[in-house]
Coordinates of C-alpha atoms and ligand atoms in Angstrom, one line a residue:
M1 CA -140.6 -61.9 -103.2
D2 CA -141.2 -65.3 -101.6
A3 CA -137.6 -66.3 -101.4
I4 CA -136.6 -62.9 -99.8
N5 CA -139.4 -63.2 -97.2
N6 CA -138.2 -66.7 -96.2
D7 CA -134.5 -65.8 -95.8
S8 CA -134.0 -65.8 -92.1
H9 CA -130.4 -64.7 -92.5
S10 CA -131.1 -61.3 -94.0
F11 CA -132.9 -58.2 -92.5
A12 CA -133.6 -57.1 -96.1
R13 CA -137.1 -58.7 -96.2
L14 CA -138.3 -55.9 -93.9
G15 CA -137.7 -53.5 -96.6
Q16 CA -140.1 -53.7 -99.5
S17 CA -137.4 -52.1 -101.5
I18 CA -134.5 -53.8 -103.2
I19 CA -131.2 -52.8 -104.7
T20 CA -130.6 -53.4 -108.4
H21 CA -127.2 -51.9 -108.9
L22 CA -124.2 -51.1 -106.7
N23 CA -121.5 -48.6 -107.4
W24 CA -118.6 -49.0 -105.0
D25 CA -115.9 -46.4 -104.6
A26 CA -113.3 -47.6 -102.1
R27 CA -109.8 -47.0 -100.7
I28 CA -108.0 -49.8 -99.1
D29 CA -105.8 -48.8 -96.1
F30 CA -103.4 -51.5 -95.2
N31 CA -101.9 -49.4 -92.3
K32 CA -105.3 -49.0 -90.6
K33 CA -106.6 -52.4 -91.8
K34 CA -109.7 -50.6 -93.0
I35 CA -111.7 -50.0 -96.1
F36 CA -113.1 -46.5 -96.6
A37 CA -115.9 -46.4 -99.1
T38 CA -119.0 -44.8 -100.5
A39 CA -121.5 -47.3 -101.8
T40 CA -124.2 -45.9 -104.1
Y41 CA -127.3 -48.1 -104.9
Q42 CA -129.9 -47.9 -107.5
I43 CA -133.1 -49.2 -105.9
K44 CA -136.4 -50.6 -107.0
K45 CA -139.2 -49.5 -104.7
L46 CA -142.6 -51.0 -104.2
P47 CA -145.2 -48.2 -104.7
N48 CA -145.9 -47.6 -101.0
A49 CA -142.5 -48.5 -99.6
K50 CA -141.2 -45.8 -97.2
I51 CA -137.9 -47.6 -96.2
I52 CA -135.2 -49.7 -97.4
V53 CA -133.3 -52.1 -95.1
L54 CA -129.7 -53.3 -95.7
D55 CA -127.6 -55.8 -93.7
T56 CA -124.5 -54.5 -92.0
K57 CA -122.1 -55.9 -89.5
N58 CA -119.6 -53.8 -87.5
L59 CA -119.6 -51.0 -90.1
N60 CA -119.1 -47.3 -89.1
I61 CA -121.8 -45.5 -91.1
R62 CA -120.9 -41.9 -91.7
S63 CA -123.7 -40.6 -93.9
V64 CA -126.6 -41.6 -96.0
V65 CA -127.8 -39.3 -98.9
N66 CA -130.1 -39.5 -101.9
G67 CA -129.2 -38.8 -105.5
N68 CA -129.5 -35.0 -104.9
N69 CA -127.0 -35.2 -102.0
E70 CA -129.8 -34.6 -99.5
T71 CA -129.4 -36.4 -96.1
L72 CA -131.7 -39.4 -95.6
P73 CA -132.6 -40.3 -92.0
F74 CA -131.3 -43.7 -91.0
E75 CA -131.3 -46.0 -88.0
L76 CA -129.0 -49.0 -87.1
L77 CA -131.1 -51.5 -85.2
E78 CA -129.9 -53.6 -82.3
P79 CA -127.2 -56.1 -83.3
Q80 CA -128.3 -59.7 -83.5
H81 CA -126.1 -62.7 -82.9
F82 CA -124.1 -63.4 -86.1
L83 CA -126.6 -61.5 -88.3
G84 CA -125.2 -58.0 -87.5
Q85 CA -127.4 -54.9 -87.6
A86 CA -130.3 -53.9 -89.9
L87 CA -129.7 -50.5 -91.4
K88 CA -133.1 -48.9 -92.0
I89 CA -133.1 -45.9 -94.3
Q90 CA -136.1 -43.6 -94.8
L91 CA -137.0 -43.0 -98.4
S92 CA -138.8 -40.1 -99.9
S93 CA -141.5 -40.7 -102.5
N94 CA -139.1 -40.2 -105.5
T95 CA -135.8 -41.8 -104.1
K96 CA -134.1 -43.8 -106.7
L97 CA -130.6 -43.6 -105.6
I98 CA -129.0 -43.8 -102.2
S99 CA -125.4 -43.3 -101.3
I100 CA -123.8 -44.5 -98.1
T101 CA -120.4 -43.4 -96.8
Y102 CA -118.8 -45.7 -94.3
E103 CA -115.7 -47.5 -93.1
T104 CA -115.1 -51.1 -92.2
N105 CA -114.0 -52.1 -88.7
K106 CA -110.9 -53.9 -87.7
S107 CA -113.0 -56.9 -86.8
A108 CA -114.6 -57.1 -90.3
E109 CA -115.2 -60.8 -90.6
A110 CA -115.0 -61.2 -94.3
L111 CA -111.6 -59.5 -94.6
Q112 CA -108.3 -61.1 -94.0
W113 CA -105.4 -58.8 -93.8
L114 CA -102.1 -60.6 -94.2
S115 CA -98.7 -59.3 -93.2
P116 CA -95.9 -59.8 -95.8
Q117 CA -94.7 -62.7 -93.6
Q118 CA -98.0 -64.5 -94.2
T119 CA -97.6 -64.4 -98.0
A120 CA -95.6 -66.7 -100.3
D121 CA -93.1 -64.0 -101.3
K122 CA -92.9 -62.3 -97.9
T123 CA -92.5 -58.8 -99.4
F124 CA -96.0 -57.1 -99.6
P125 CA -99.1 -57.3 -97.5
F126 CA -102.2 -59.0 -98.8
L127 CA -106.0 -58.6 -98.4
F128 CA -108.7 -61.0 -99.5
T129 CA -112.4 -61.3 -98.7
Q130 CA -114.6 -64.4 -98.1
S131 CA -118.2 -63.2 -98.2
Q132 CA -120.1 -66.6 -98.2
A133 CA -122.3 -67.2 -96.4
I134 CA -123.3 -63.9 -94.7
L135 CA -120.1 -62.0 -94.3
A136 CA -120.5 -59.5 -97.3
R137 CA -122.3 -57.3 -94.8
S138 CA -119.1 -56.9 -92.9
W139 CA -117.5 -55.0 -95.6
I140 CA -120.3 -53.5 -97.6
P141 CA -123.8 -52.5 -96.4
I142 CA -125.8 -54.8 -98.6
Q143 CA -129.0 -56.8 -99.0
D144 CA -127.1 -60.0 -98.0
S145 CA -129.5 -62.6 -99.2
P146 CA -128.9 -65.1 -102.0
G147 CA -132.4 -64.3 -103.2
I148 CA -131.5 -60.7 -104.1
R149 CA -129.3 -60.0 -107.2
F150 CA -127.7 -56.9 -108.4
T151 CA -125.1 -55.7 -110.9
Y152 CA -122.1 -53.7 -109.8
D153 CA -119.2 -51.5 -110.7
A154 CA -116.4 -50.3 -108.6
K155 CA -113.4 -48.1 -108.3
V156 CA -110.8 -49.3 -105.9
E157 CA -107.6 -47.6 -104.7
V158 CA -104.8 -49.7 -103.3
P159 CA -101.1 -48.9 -102.4
K160 CA -99.2 -48.4 -105.7
N161 CA -97.1 -51.6 -105.6
L162 CA -100.3 -53.7 -105.3
I163 CA -103.0 -54.8 -107.7
A164 CA -106.7 -55.1 -106.8
L165 CA -109.0 -57.8 -108.2
M166 CA -112.7 -58.4 -107.8
S167 CA -115.5 -60.8 -108.9
A168 CA -115.8 -58.7 -112.0
N169 CA -113.9 -57.8 -115.2
N170 CA -110.3 -57.5 -113.9
P171 CA -107.1 -55.8 -114.8
T172 CA -104.2 -58.1 -115.9
K173 CA -101.4 -55.7 -115.0
K174 CA -100.5 -53.3 -112.2
N175 CA -100.7 -49.6 -113.1
D176 CA -99.0 -46.4 -111.7
S177 CA -102.0 -44.9 -110.1
G178 CA -103.0 -47.8 -107.8
I179 CA -106.6 -47.1 -108.9
Y180 CA -108.5 -49.9 -110.6
N181 CA -112.0 -50.0 -112.2
F182 CA -114.3 -53.0 -112.2
K183 CA -117.6 -54.0 -113.8
M184 CA -119.9 -56.9 -113.2
E185 CA -122.7 -56.7 -115.8
Q186 CA -124.5 -59.8 -114.7
P187 CA -126.7 -59.7 -111.6
I188 CA -125.2 -61.6 -108.7
P189 CA -126.2 -62.2 -105.0
A190 CA -124.1 -60.4 -102.4
Y191 CA -122.2 -63.6 -101.2
L192 CA -120.4 -63.4 -104.6
L193 CA -118.9 -60.0 -103.9
A194 CA -115.2 -60.5 -103.7
L195 CA -112.0 -58.4 -103.5
S196 CA -108.4 -59.2 -103.2
A197 CA -105.3 -56.9 -103.2
G198 CA -101.7 -58.0 -103.2
D199 CA -98.5 -58.4 -105.3
L200 CA -100.1 -60.5 -108.0
V201 CA -99.1 -61.3 -111.5
Y202 CA -101.2 -62.8 -114.3
K203 CA -100.6 -65.2 -117.1
P204 CA -103.2 -66.4 -119.6
I205 CA -103.9 -70.1 -120.3
S206 CA -106.4 -69.4 -123.1
D207 CA -108.0 -66.3 -124.5
R208 CA -110.7 -66.5 -121.8
S209 CA -108.9 -68.1 -118.9
G210 CA -105.7 -67.6 -116.9
V211 CA -104.1 -67.5 -113.4
Y212 CA -103.2 -64.8 -110.9
A213 CA -100.7 -65.6 -108.3
E214 CA -97.8 -64.2 -106.3
P215 CA -94.7 -64.1 -108.6
S216 CA -93.0 -67.1 -106.9
V217 CA -96.1 -69.3 -107.2
L218 CA -97.2 -68.4 -110.8
D219 CA -95.3 -71.1 -112.7
D220 CA -96.3 -74.0 -110.4
A221 CA -99.9 -72.8 -110.7
L222 CA -99.8 -72.6 -114.5
Y223 CA -98.4 -76.1 -114.7
E224 CA -101.1 -77.4 -112.3
F225 CA -103.9 -75.7 -114.1
E226 CA -102.7 -76.5 -117.6
D227 CA -106.0 -78.3 -118.4
L228 CA -108.2 -75.3 -117.4
E229 CA -109.4 -74.4 -120.9
K230 CA -110.2 -78.2 -121.6
M231 CA -112.2 -78.1 -118.4
I232 CA -114.3 -75.1 -119.5
S233 CA -115.1 -76.5 -122.9
T234 CA -116.0 -79.9 -121.4
A235 CA -118.3 -78.2 -119.0
E236 CA -119.9 -76.3 -121.8
S237 CA -120.4 -79.5 -123.9
L238 CA -122.2 -81.0 -120.9
Y239 CA -124.6 -78.2 -119.8
G240 CA -124.4 -75.2 -122.1
E241 CA -122.4 -72.1 -122.7
Y242 CA -120.2 -70.5 -120.1
K243 CA -122.0 -67.2 -119.5
W244 CA -119.5 -65.1 -117.5
G245 CA -117.0 -64.1 -120.2
K246 CA -113.6 -64.8 -118.6
Y247 CA -112.8 -67.6 -116.1
D248 CA -109.6 -66.9 -114.2
L249 CA -108.1 -68.4 -111.1
L250 CA -106.6 -66.5 -108.2
V251 CA -104.2 -68.6 -106.1
L252 CA -104.3 -67.1 -102.5
P253 CA -101.9 -67.5 -99.6
P254 CA -102.4 -70.6 -97.6
S255 CA -104.6 -69.0 -94.9
F256 CA -107.6 -69.0 -97.3
P257 CA -110.2 -70.9 -95.3
F258 CA -111.8 -72.8 -98.2
G259 CA -110.6 -75.1 -101.0
G260 CA -112.0 -72.6 -103.4
M261 CA -114.7 -69.9 -103.6
E262 CA -116.6 -69.6 -106.9
N263 CA -116.4 -65.8 -107.1
P264 CA -117.7 -65.1 -110.7
K265 CA -115.1 -64.6 -113.3
L266 CA -112.4 -65.1 -110.7
T267 CA -112.4 -68.3 -108.6
F268 CA -110.4 -67.8 -105.3
A269 CA -108.3 -71.0 -104.7
T270 CA -106.2 -72.4 -102.0
P271 CA -102.5 -73.2 -102.7
T272 CA -102.9 -76.6 -101.0
I273 CA -104.2 -78.0 -104.4
L274 CA -100.8 -77.3 -106.0
A275 CA -99.6 -80.9 -105.5
G276 CA -97.1 -80.7 -108.4
D277 CA -98.9 -83.6 -110.4
K278 CA -102.3 -82.1 -111.2
S279 CA -103.9 -84.7 -108.8
L280 CA -106.0 -82.2 -106.9
T281 CA -107.5 -80.2 -109.7
S282 CA -111.0 -81.6 -109.4
L283 CA -111.4 -78.6 -107.0
V284 CA -111.0 -76.3 -110.0
A285 CA -113.7 -78.3 -111.9
H286 CA -115.9 -77.9 -108.8
E287 CA -115.5 -74.1 -108.7
L288 CA -115.9 -73.9 -112.5
A289 CA -119.2 -75.9 -112.3
H290 CA -120.5 -73.3 -109.8
S291 CA -120.6 -70.9 -112.8
W292 CA -123.8 -72.8 -113.6
S293 CA -125.0 -74.3 -110.3
G294 CA -124.8 -71.6 -107.8
N295 CA -123.8 -68.4 -109.7
L296 CA -126.4 -68.8 -112.5
V297 CA -129.1 -70.8 -110.7
T298 CA -128.7 -69.9 -107.0
N299 CA -130.0 -71.3 -103.7
A300 CA -132.7 -68.9 -102.6
T301 CA -131.8 -69.3 -98.9
W302 CA -129.0 -71.1 -97.0
D303 CA -131.6 -73.7 -96.1
D304 CA -131.4 -74.7 -99.8
F305 CA -127.6 -74.8 -99.9
W306 CA -127.7 -78.3 -101.3
L307 CA -129.0 -76.8 -104.6
N308 CA -125.7 -75.0 -104.9
E309 CA -123.4 -77.7 -103.7
G310 CA -125.1 -81.1 -104.6
F311 CA -125.5 -80.0 -108.2
T312 CA -121.9 -78.7 -108.3
V313 CA -120.4 -82.0 -107.0
Y314 CA -122.4 -83.9 -109.6
F315 CA -121.3 -81.5 -112.3
E316 CA -117.7 -81.6 -111.0
Y317 CA -117.6 -85.4 -111.3
R318 CA -119.1 -85.4 -114.8
I319 CA -116.4 -83.0 -115.9
M320 CA -113.6 -85.2 -114.4
E321 CA -115.2 -88.3 -116.0
A322 CA -115.3 -86.6 -119.3
L323 CA -111.6 -85.6 -119.0
Y324 CA -110.0 -88.5 -117.1
G325 CA -112.4 -91.4 -117.4
R326 CA -115.1 -93.1 -115.3
E327 CA -112.7 -94.9 -113.0
Y328 CA -111.2 -91.6 -112.0
S329 CA -114.6 -90.0 -111.2
E330 CA -115.7 -93.2 -109.4
M331 CA -112.7 -92.8 -107.1
L332 CA -113.9 -89.3 -106.3
A333 CA -117.4 -90.4 -105.8
S334 CA -116.3 -93.3 -103.5
L335 CA -114.2 -90.9 -101.3
S336 CA -117.4 -88.7 -101.2
M337 CA -119.4 -91.6 -99.9
N338 CA -116.7 -92.3 -97.2
G339 CA -116.9 -88.7 -96.1
L340 CA -120.6 -88.7 -96.1
K341 CA -120.9 -91.8 -94.0
E342 CA -118.5 -90.4 -91.4
E343 CA -120.4 -87.2 -91.2
L344 CA -123.8 -89.0 -90.9
E345 CA -122.5 -90.5 -87.7
S346 CA -121.5 -87.2 -86.1
L347 CA -124.3 -84.8 -87.2
P348 CA -127.6 -84.4 -85.3
A349 CA -130.3 -86.2 -87.4
E350 CA -132.2 -83.0 -88.3
D351 CA -128.9 -81.6 -90.0
T352 CA -128.8 -84.7 -92.3
R353 CA -131.8 -83.6 -94.4
L354 CA -131.1 -82.0 -97.7
K355 CA -133.5 -79.2 -97.0
L356 CA -132.2 -77.6 -93.8
N357 CA -133.8 -75.4 -91.2
L358 CA -131.0 -73.0 -90.1
K359 CA -133.2 -70.3 -88.7
G360 CA -131.5 -68.8 -85.6
R361 CA -128.3 -70.5 -86.4
N362 CA -125.1 -69.6 -88.3
P363 CA -125.6 -70.7 -92.0
D364 CA -122.1 -72.0 -91.9
D365 CA -123.6 -74.9 -89.8
G366 CA -125.1 -76.1 -93.1
M367 CA -121.7 -76.4 -94.8
T368 CA -121.4 -80.1 -94.3
S369 CA -121.0 -83.1 -96.6
I370 CA -124.9 -83.4 -96.6
A371 CA -125.3 -80.5 -99.0
Y372 CA -122.3 -81.7 -101.1
D373 CA -122.3 -85.5 -101.1
K374 CA -125.8 -86.4 -100.1
G375 CA -126.9 -83.9 -102.7
Y376 CA -124.6 -85.6 -105.2
F377 CA -126.0 -89.0 -104.6
F378 CA -129.5 -87.8 -104.8
L379 CA -128.8 -86.4 -108.3
R380 CA -126.9 -89.5 -109.3
S381 CA -129.8 -91.7 -108.3
L382 CA -132.1 -89.6 -110.5
E383 CA -129.5 -90.1 -113.3
E384 CA -129.5 -93.8 -112.8
K385 CA -133.3 -94.0 -112.7
F386 CA -133.9 -91.9 -115.8
G387 CA -130.8 -92.6 -117.8
R388 CA -128.0 -90.1 -118.5
E389 CA -129.4 -88.8 -121.8
K390 CA -132.8 -87.7 -120.3
F391 CA -131.2 -86.4 -117.1
D392 CA -128.6 -84.3 -118.9
L393 CA -131.2 -82.8 -121.1
F394 CA -133.2 -82.0 -117.9
L395 CA -130.2 -80.4 -116.2
K396 CA -129.2 -78.3 -119.3
T397 CA -132.7 -77.0 -119.6
Y398 CA -132.8 -76.3 -115.9
F399 CA -129.7 -74.1 -116.0
S400 CA -130.8 -72.2 -119.0
Q401 CA -134.5 -71.6 -118.0
N402 CA -133.6 -70.6 -114.5
A403 CA -130.4 -68.5 -115.3
Y404 CA -129.9 -65.5 -112.9
Q405 CA -132.8 -66.8 -110.7
S406 CA -132.7 -68.0 -107.1
I407 CA -134.5 -71.2 -106.4
T408 CA -136.0 -72.8 -103.3
T409 CA -136.0 -76.6 -102.8
E410 CA -139.8 -76.5 -103.3
K411 CA -139.4 -74.7 -106.6
F412 CA -136.9 -77.3 -107.7
I413 CA -139.2 -80.2 -106.8
E414 CA -141.9 -78.5 -108.9
I415 CA -139.6 -78.3 -111.9
L416 CA -138.3 -81.8 -111.3
N417 CA -141.8 -83.2 -111.3
K418 CA -143.0 -81.3 -114.4
Q419 CA -139.9 -81.6 -116.5
L420 CA -138.5 -85.0 -115.6
I421 CA -140.8 -87.2 -113.7
E422 CA -144.1 -86.5 -115.4
E423 CA -142.4 -85.9 -118.8
Y424 CA -141.0 -89.5 -118.9
Q425 CA -143.5 -91.2 -116.8
I426 CA -141.0 -93.4 -114.9
D427 CA -142.2 -94.9 -111.7
L428 CA -140.1 -93.8 -108.8
P429 CA -140.1 -95.8 -105.5
K430 CA -142.9 -94.6 -103.2
D431 CA -141.7 -91.6 -101.1
F432 CA -138.5 -91.3 -103.2
L433 CA -138.3 -87.5 -103.2
N434 CA -139.4 -87.1 -99.6
E435 CA -136.8 -89.7 -98.4
W436 CA -133.9 -88.0 -100.1
I437 CA -134.9 -84.3 -99.4
Y438 CA -136.9 -84.2 -96.2
T439 CA -135.8 -87.3 -94.3
H440 CA -132.6 -87.7 -92.3
G441 CA -129.8 -90.1 -93.1
L442 CA -129.1 -91.8 -96.4
P443 CA -131.8 -93.8 -98.3
N444 CA -131.1 -97.5 -98.5
D445 CA -131.0 -97.7 -102.2
S446 CA -128.5 -95.0 -102.6
P447 CA -125.9 -95.5 -105.4
T448 CA -122.7 -97.0 -104.2
P449 CA -119.6 -96.3 -106.3
S450 CA -117.1 -99.1 -106.2
P451 CA -114.0 -98.3 -108.3
E452 CA -111.8 -101.3 -109.2
K453 CA -108.7 -99.5 -108.0
F454 CA -110.1 -99.1 -104.5
K455 CA -110.9 -102.8 -104.3
T456 CA -107.1 -103.4 -104.8
V457 CA -106.3 -100.9 -102.2
D458 CA -108.7 -102.6 -99.7
K459 CA -107.0 -105.9 -100.5
A460 CA -103.6 -104.3 -99.7
I461 CA -104.9 -103.2 -96.3
L462 CA -106.1 -106.7 -95.6
Q463 CA -102.8 -108.2 -96.5
L464 CA -101.0 -105.7 -94.4
L465 CA -103.1 -106.6 -91.4
K466 CA -102.3 -110.3 -92.0
N467 CA -98.6 -109.5 -91.5
M468 CA -97.5 -108.5 -95.0
T469 CA -94.7 -105.9 -94.6
A470 CA -94.9 -102.4 -96.1
S471 CA -92.1 -103.2 -98.6
Q472 CA -93.8 -106.5 -99.7
M473 CA -97.0 -104.5 -100.2
K474 CA -95.1 -102.0 -102.2
D475 CA -93.9 -104.7 -104.6
E476 CA -97.0 -106.9 -104.6
F477 CA -99.5 -104.1 -105.3
K478 CA -97.2 -101.9 -107.4
T479 CA -97.9 -98.9 -105.3
D480 CA -95.4 -96.8 -107.3
Q481 CA -98.2 -96.5 -109.8
W482 CA -100.9 -95.5 -107.3
S483 CA -102.6 -92.2 -107.7
T484 CA -103.3 -89.6 -105.0
H485 CA -106.8 -90.9 -104.6
E486 CA -105.7 -94.5 -104.0
W487 CA -103.3 -93.2 -101.3
I488 CA -106.1 -91.2 -99.7
Q489 CA -108.3 -94.3 -99.7
F490 CA -105.5 -96.4 -98.3
V491 CA -104.6 -94.1 -95.4
S492 CA -108.2 -93.3 -94.5
E493 CA -109.3 -96.9 -94.5
L494 CA -106.4 -98.0 -92.2
P495 CA -107.9 -99.3 -88.9
N496 CA -108.0 -96.7 -86.1
Q497 CA -105.6 -98.6 -84.0
L498 CA -102.2 -99.5 -85.4
D499 CA -99.0 -100.4 -83.5
S500 CA -96.1 -98.1 -83.6
V501 CA -93.9 -100.6 -85.5
Q502 CA -96.5 -100.8 -88.3
L503 CA -96.8 -97.1 -88.4
R504 CA -93.1 -96.5 -88.5
S505 CA -92.6 -99.0 -91.3
L506 CA -95.5 -97.6 -93.4
D507 CA -94.0 -94.2 -93.0
E508 CA -90.5 -95.4 -93.9
V509 CA -91.6 -97.1 -97.1
F510 CA -94.2 -94.6 -98.2
G511 CA -93.0 -91.3 -96.8
F512 CA -96.4 -90.1 -95.6
T513 CA -95.2 -87.7 -92.9
K514 CA -93.1 -85.9 -95.5
S515 CA -95.7 -86.0 -98.1
Q516 CA -96.1 -82.6 -100.0
N517 CA -99.6 -83.6 -101.0
S518 CA -102.0 -81.8 -98.6
E519 CA -104.8 -84.3 -98.9
I520 CA -102.6 -87.4 -98.3
F521 CA -100.8 -85.6 -95.5
S522 CA -104.0 -84.6 -93.7
V523 CA -105.4 -88.1 -93.6
W524 CA -102.1 -89.4 -92.4
A525 CA -101.9 -86.8 -89.8
K526 CA -105.2 -87.9 -88.4
V527 CA -104.1 -91.5 -88.2
S528 CA -100.9 -90.3 -86.5
I529 CA -103.0 -88.4 -83.9
Q530 CA -105.2 -91.4 -83.3
N531 CA -102.2 -93.5 -82.6
N532 CA -100.1 -90.9 -80.9
Y533 CA -97.4 -91.4 -83.5
Q534 CA -94.9 -88.8 -82.4
P535 CA -92.6 -88.5 -85.4
C536 CA -95.4 -86.8 -87.3
Y537 CA -96.2 -84.2 -84.7
P538 CA -93.7 -81.5 -85.7
Y539 CA -95.1 -81.8 -89.2
I540 CA -98.6 -81.5 -88.0
E541 CA -97.7 -78.4 -86.0
S542 CA -96.2 -76.6 -89.0
F543 CA -99.1 -77.8 -91.2
L544 CA -101.6 -76.4 -88.8
I545 CA -99.8 -73.1 -88.5
K546 CA -99.3 -72.7 -92.2
T547 CA -102.6 -73.9 -93.6
G548 CA -105.9 -72.1 -92.9
R549 CA -108.2 -74.4 -94.9
R550 CA -111.0 -75.4 -92.6
K551 CA -111.5 -78.8 -94.3
F552 CA -108.1 -79.9 -93.0
L553 CA -108.1 -78.0 -89.7
M554 CA -111.4 -79.4 -88.3
P555 CA -110.6 -83.1 -88.5
L556 CA -107.2 -82.6 -87.0
Y557 CA -108.2 -80.4 -84.1
T558 CA -111.1 -82.8 -83.5
A559 CA -108.8 -85.8 -83.4
L560 CA -106.4 -84.0 -81.1
I561 CA -109.1 -83.0 -78.5
Q562 CA -110.0 -86.6 -77.9
T563 CA -107.4 -86.9 -75.2
E564 CA -106.4 -84.3 -72.4
E565 CA -102.8 -84.4 -73.5
G566 CA -103.9 -83.8 -77.2
K567 CA -106.2 -81.0 -76.2
K568 CA -103.4 -79.2 -74.4
W569 CA -101.1 -79.6 -77.3
A570 CA -103.8 -78.4 -79.8
K571 CA -104.3 -75.3 -77.7
E572 CA -100.6 -74.5 -77.7
V573 CA -100.4 -74.9 -81.5
Y574 CA -103.6 -73.0 -82.0
K575 CA -102.2 -70.0 -80.2
K576 CA -99.4 -69.7 -82.8
A577 CA -101.7 -70.6 -85.7
R578 CA -104.7 -68.5 -85.1
P579 CA -103.3 -65.2 -86.5
N580 CA -103.0 -67.1 -89.8
Y581 CA -106.7 -68.2 -89.9
H582 CA -109.6 -66.4 -91.5
Y583 CA -112.6 -65.8 -89.3
V584 CA -114.6 -68.6 -90.8
A585 CA -111.9 -71.1 -89.7
S586 CA -111.0 -69.5 -86.4
S587 CA -114.7 -69.1 -85.3
S588 CA -115.2 -72.9 -85.8
I589 CA -112.0 -73.8 -84.0
D590 CA -112.6 -71.3 -81.1
E591 CA -115.9 -73.3 -80.5
L592 CA -114.2 -76.6 -80.8
L593 CA -111.4 -75.8 -78.3
E594 CA -113.6 -74.0 -75.8
Ligands
ZN601 ZN1 -118.9 -75.6 -103.9

């Protein structure tokens, strides 16, 4: 119960009773933009528990009954900033089942309702959820703590021309009834509850993996994710069996706020990784890796978020290394280090510790490159200290021994001490763990990736600044053969101030403004904003309107608001773009543009 008691982002700890299984019976109403549902829970009650407490946010609760259909008294407590409301239900001595009938509100923050215009095929409406970190409570009354796990099944009714999908066993074809049944037999925390409904088609890649996408997107997606089965078997050969049965990808419309969301059995993915050359598929390796780090072994609270993300970035790079070589994964690691250094400069010191203290704050504040990249470099430094063989064995054992458990940072340190540090008797520098986990900033002896290809890129930049022209650079450095990652390195390492002649000639020779690669375009857009390079602005505008991925939006809006003129322009664009953004993106940008 420790983990639950320490989760400041859930009211459930008040409860002394926990849910063990959810049965969800729902109808999706696109006209009203509401979900009408009955949620029935099996509960485990401590002997003297008289209540159960669930998290809710903006839900209209119609009734609460027990297994005999007898009304149970309930109370919705005062709303608390971003946490929503505790739903306190009185239990009788023999209550084992409770059933809540409710509907969602138009402002349900997890849900994004898209008009046909906002989809790729522009014919049918679309709905998707994003529950992480604490938004599951805005569409299902639930104990919304990563420390509480439950199994679920569901029956979902959607308009007849659409198909519904969940983080569960999924249908692969539309049916005539519009009613779909789901089952998730492994216990998951609430943030992994997911639902999507739209005009979607499916094609398998292997007997356990495949892709769902809108009809016009499917072929591109299949090409991009061709190596999916190879990724799964590579992951298994590193850290043990894939435990969730199927692994499918759902390519969402561009307003999806994240790169990907590791909903079990069905990763939700942004279409911005469809670059046409498989160059951005490390994101899929990342979401897949969450099937171990995160979905199997879960951070107990959002203060321990690095346990989900640091492990996953480490695992992601190991998959990419096994598939495409060390140089490839070193480029990824080096880009991570660049991002981390930038973020370290802008974050308050206390937010640069791995173990966070987010009490009283929105847990989304912890979604920074600290959890991801500092977490990665900590694990990598352990790998380098103990050697890969020992560290891999430790990780494999960690995933299998702690499967379906939620882990605090302190519990992890205990396991690390016992199963790695004491086991192999290797002397670590004094204060090693404390410096990485509880101290701000980056330890001095952090690993520093230095891929050969980036050294060449950095040389090219130096030459360019010594008056080499862009076309000379193209010939001299054979840039025709550069990969996406070399281009990202190149553009993001350009000096902040460039003259307009230089910018124009770079753009003419390398075509950055018209790049179809979202990662390259977004770093170029930032350079363009910093230098007020006007030819790029119309492209920035349409990119900001079309794309809802927070990772791209935040740096661009942040760059824009550095000047008065830029801020004015940003606000105008945002007016047009905001309807296309999910709550987790728009809430961040609302704050930024205030
Ligand atoms: Zn992740």
